CSV table of N, CA and C in Angstrom, one decimal:
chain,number,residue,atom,x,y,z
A,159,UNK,N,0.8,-1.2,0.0
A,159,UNK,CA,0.0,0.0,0.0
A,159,UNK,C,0.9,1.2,0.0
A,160,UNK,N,0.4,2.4,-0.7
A,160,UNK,CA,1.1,3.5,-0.7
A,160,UNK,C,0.6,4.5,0.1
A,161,UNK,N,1.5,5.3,0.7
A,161,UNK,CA,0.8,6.1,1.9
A,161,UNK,C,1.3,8.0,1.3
A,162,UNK,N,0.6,8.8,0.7
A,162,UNK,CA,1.2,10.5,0.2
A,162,UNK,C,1.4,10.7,2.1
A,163,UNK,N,2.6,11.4,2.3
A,163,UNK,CA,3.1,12.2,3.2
A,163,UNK,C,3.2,13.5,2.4
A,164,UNK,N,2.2,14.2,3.6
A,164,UNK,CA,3.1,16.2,3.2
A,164,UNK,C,4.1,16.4,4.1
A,165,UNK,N,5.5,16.6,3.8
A,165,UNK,CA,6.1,17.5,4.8
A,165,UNK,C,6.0,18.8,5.0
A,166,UNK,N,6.5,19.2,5.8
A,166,UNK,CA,6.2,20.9,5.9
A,166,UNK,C,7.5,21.3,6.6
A,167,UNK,N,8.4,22.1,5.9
A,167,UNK,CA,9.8,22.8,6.3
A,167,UNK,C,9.3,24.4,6.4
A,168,UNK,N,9.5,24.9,7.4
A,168,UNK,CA,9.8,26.1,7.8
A,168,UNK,C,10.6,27.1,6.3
A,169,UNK,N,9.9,28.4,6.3
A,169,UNK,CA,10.4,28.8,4.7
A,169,UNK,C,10.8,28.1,3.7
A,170,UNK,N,10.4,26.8,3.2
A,170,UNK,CA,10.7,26.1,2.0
A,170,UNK,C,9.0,25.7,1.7
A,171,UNK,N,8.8,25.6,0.3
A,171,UNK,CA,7.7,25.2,0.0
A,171,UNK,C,7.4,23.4,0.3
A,172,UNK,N,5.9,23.3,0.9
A,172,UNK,CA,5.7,21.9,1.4
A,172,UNK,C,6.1,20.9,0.4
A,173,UNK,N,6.6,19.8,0.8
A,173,UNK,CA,7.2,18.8,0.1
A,173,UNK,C,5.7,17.0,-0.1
A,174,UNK,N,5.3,16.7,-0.9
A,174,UNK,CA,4.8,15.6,-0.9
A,174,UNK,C,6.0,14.3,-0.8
A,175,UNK,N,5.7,13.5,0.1
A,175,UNK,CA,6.6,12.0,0.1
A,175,UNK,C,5.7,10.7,-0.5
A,176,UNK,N,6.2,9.8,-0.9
A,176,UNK,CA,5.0,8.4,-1.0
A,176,UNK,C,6.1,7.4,-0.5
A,177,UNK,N,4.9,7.0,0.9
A,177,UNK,CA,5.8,5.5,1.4
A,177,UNK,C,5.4,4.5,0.9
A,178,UNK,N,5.9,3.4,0.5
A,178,UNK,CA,5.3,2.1,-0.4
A,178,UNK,C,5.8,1.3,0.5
A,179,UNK,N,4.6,0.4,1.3
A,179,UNK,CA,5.0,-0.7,2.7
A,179,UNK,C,5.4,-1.9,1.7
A,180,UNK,N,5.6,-1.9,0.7
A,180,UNK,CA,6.2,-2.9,-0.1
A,180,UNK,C,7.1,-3.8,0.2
A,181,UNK,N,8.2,-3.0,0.8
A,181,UNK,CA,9.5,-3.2,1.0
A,181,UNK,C,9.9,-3.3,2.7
A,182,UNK,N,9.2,-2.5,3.6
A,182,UNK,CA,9.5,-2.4,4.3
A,182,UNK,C,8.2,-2.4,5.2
A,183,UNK,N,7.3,-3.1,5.1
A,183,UNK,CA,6.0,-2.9,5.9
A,183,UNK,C,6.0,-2.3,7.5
A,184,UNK,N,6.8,-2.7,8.4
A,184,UNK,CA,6.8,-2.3,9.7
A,184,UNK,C,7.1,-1.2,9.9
A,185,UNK,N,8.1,-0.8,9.3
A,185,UNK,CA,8.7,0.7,9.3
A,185,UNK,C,7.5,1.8,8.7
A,186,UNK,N,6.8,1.4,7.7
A,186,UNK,CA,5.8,2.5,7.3
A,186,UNK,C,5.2,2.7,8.5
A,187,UNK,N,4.7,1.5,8.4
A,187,UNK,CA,3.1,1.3,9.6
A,187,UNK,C,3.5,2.1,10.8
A,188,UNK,N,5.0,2.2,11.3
A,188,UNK,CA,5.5,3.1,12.6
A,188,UNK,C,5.4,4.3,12.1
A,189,UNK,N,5.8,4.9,11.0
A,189,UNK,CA,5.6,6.4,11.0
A,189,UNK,C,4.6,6.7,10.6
A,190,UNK,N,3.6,6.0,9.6
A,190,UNK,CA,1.9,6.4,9.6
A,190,UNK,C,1.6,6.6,10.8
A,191,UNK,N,1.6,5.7,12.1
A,191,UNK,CA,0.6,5.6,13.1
A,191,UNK,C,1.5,7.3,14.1
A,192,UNK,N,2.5,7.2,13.9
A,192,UNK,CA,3.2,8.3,15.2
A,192,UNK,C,2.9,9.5,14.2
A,193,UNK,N,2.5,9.8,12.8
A,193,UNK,CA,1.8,11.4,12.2
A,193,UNK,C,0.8,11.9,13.3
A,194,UNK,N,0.8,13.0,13.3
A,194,UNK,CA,1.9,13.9,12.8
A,194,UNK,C,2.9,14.3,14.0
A,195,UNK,N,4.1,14.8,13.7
A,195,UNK,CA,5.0,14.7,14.3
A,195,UNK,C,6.4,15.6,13.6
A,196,UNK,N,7.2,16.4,14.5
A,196,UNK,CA,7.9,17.9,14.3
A,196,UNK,C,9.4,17.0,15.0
A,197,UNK,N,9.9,17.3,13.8
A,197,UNK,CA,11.5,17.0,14.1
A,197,UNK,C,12.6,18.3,13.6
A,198,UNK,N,13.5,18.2,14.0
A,198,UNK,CA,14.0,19.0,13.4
A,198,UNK,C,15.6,18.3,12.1
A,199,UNK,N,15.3,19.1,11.3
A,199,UNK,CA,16.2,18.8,9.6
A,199,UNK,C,17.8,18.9,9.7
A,200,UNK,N,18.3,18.1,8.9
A,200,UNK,CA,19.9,18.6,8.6
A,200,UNK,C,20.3,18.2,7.1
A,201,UNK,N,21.0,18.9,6.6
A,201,UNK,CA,21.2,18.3,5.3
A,201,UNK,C,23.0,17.6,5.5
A,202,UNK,N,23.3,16.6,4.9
A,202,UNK,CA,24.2,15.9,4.3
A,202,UNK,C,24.6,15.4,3.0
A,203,UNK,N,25.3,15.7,2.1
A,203,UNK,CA,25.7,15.3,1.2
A,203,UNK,C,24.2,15.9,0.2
A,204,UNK,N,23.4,14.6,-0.6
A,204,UNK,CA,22.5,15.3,-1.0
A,204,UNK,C,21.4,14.6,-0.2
A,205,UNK,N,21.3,14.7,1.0
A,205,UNK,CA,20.4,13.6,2.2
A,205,UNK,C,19.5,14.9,2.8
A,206,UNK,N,18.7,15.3,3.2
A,206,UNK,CA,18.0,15.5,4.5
A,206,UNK,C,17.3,14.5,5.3
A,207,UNK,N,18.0,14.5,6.2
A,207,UNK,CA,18.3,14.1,7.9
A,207,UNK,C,17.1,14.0,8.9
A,208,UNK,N,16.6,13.7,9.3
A,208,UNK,CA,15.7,14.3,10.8
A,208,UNK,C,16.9,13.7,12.3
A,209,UNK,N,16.6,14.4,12.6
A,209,UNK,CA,17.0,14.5,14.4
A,209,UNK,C,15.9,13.1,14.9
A,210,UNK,N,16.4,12.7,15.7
A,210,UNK,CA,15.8,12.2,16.8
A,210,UNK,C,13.8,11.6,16.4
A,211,UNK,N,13.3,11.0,15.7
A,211,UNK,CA,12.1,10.7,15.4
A,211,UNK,C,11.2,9.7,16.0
A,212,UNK,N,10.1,9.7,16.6
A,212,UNK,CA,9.5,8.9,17.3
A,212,UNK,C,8.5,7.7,16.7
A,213,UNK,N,9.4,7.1,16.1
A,213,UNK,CA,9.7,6.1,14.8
A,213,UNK,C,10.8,5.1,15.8
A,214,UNK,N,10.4,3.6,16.3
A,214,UNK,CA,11.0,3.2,16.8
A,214,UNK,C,11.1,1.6,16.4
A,215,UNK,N,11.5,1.4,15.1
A,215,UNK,CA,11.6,0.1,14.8
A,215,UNK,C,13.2,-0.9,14.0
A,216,UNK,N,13.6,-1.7,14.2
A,216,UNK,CA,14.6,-2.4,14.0
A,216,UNK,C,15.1,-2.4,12.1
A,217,UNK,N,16.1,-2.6,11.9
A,217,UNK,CA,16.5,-2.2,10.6
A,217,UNK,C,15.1,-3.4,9.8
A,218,UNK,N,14.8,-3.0,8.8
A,218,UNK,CA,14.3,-4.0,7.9
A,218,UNK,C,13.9,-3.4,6.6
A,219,UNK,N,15.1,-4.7,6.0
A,219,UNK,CA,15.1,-4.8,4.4
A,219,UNK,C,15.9,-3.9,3.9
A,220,UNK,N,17.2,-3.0,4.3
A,220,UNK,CA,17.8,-2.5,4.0
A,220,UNK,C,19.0,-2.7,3.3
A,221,UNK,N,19.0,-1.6,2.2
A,221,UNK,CA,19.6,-1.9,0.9
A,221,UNK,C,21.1,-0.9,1.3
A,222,UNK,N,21.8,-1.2,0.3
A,222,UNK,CA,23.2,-0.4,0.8
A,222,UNK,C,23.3,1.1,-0.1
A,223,UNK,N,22.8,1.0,-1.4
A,223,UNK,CA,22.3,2.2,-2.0
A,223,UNK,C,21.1,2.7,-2.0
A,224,UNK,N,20.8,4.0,-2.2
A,224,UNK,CA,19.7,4.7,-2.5
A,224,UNK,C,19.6,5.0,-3.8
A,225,UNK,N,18.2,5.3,-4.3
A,225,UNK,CA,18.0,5.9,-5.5
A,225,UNK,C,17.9,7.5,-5.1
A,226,UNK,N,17.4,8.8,-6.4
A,226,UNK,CA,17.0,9.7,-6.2
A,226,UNK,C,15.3,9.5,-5.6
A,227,UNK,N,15.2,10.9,-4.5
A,227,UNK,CA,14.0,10.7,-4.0
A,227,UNK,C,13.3,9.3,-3.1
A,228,UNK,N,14.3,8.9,-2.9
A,228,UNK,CA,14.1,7.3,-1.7
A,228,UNK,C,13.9,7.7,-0.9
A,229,UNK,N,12.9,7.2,0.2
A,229,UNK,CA,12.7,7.8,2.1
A,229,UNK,C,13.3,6.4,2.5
A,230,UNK,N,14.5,6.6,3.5
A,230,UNK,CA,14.6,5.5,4.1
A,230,UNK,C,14.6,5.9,5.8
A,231,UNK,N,14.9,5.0,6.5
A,231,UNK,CA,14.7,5.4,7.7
A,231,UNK,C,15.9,4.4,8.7
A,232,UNK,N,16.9,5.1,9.3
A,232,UNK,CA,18.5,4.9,9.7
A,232,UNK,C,17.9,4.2,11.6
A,233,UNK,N,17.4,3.2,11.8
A,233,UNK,CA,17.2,2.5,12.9
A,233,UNK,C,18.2,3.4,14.3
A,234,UNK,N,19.3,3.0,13.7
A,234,UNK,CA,20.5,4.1,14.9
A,234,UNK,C,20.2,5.3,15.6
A,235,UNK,N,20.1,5.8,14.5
A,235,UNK,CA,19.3,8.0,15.3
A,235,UNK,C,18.3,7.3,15.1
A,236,UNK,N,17.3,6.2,14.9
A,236,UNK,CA,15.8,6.7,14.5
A,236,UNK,C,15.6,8.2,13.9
A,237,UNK,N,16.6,7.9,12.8
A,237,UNK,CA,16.2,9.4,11.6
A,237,UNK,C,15.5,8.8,10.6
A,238,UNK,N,14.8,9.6,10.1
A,238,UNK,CA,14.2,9.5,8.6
A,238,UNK,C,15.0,10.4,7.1
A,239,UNK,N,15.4,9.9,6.7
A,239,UNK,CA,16.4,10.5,5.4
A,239,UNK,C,15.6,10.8,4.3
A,240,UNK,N,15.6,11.8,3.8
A,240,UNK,CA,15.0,11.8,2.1
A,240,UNK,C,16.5,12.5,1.2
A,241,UNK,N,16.4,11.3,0.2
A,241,UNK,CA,17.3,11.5,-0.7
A,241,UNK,C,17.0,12.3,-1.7
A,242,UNK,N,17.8,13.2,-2.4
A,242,UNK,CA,17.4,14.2,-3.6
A,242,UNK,C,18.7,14.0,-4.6
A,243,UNK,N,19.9,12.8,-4.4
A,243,UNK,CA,20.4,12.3,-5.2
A,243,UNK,C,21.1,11.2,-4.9
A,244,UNK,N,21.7,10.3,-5.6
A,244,UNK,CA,22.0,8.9,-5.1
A,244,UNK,C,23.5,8.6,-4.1
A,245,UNK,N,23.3,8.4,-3.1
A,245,UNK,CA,24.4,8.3,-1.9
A,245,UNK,C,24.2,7.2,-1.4
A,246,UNK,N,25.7,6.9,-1.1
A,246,UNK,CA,25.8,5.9,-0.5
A,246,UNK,C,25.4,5.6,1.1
A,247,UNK,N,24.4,4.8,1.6
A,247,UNK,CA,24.1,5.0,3.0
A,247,UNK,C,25.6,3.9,3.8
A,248,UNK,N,25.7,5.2,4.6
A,248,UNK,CA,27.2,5.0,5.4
A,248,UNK,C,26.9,5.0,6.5
């Protein structure tokens, strides 16, 4: 199932995401049920980052590359990443 996320960044225009539980069913289903929910951003490489998310689930199904525009979600910080070009997850 595919889930539209709006994000919302402070002076940037709101962002649409789509999670596809295809791949990773538990991990969507954690951040559907904890919406809505205010983290704060960092950018890396071509990554934005969240801080600290109250998204609390164990790695699954995790690939070693990303595509452009991939959400993946880093179990360690419990961050949520969105890619806007293809990086290596390190």
């Amino acid at each position: 199932m595919k889930h539209k996320i709006e994000i919302v960044i402070q002076n940037v225009e709101n962002m649409e995401i789509e999670l596809d539980d295809s791949n990773s069913p538990n991990t969507v289903k954690k951040f559907v049920e904890n919406l809505p929910f205010t983290v704060g951003m960092n950018l890396w490489g071509e990554e934005i980052y969240t801080d600290e998310s109250p998204i609390k689930e164990k790695e699954e199904n995790a690939k070693p590359l990303v595509e452009l525009n991939d959400v993946a979600y880093w179990p360690s910080g419990k961050a949520i990443c969105l890619f806007y070009g293809p990086t290596p997850i390190g």
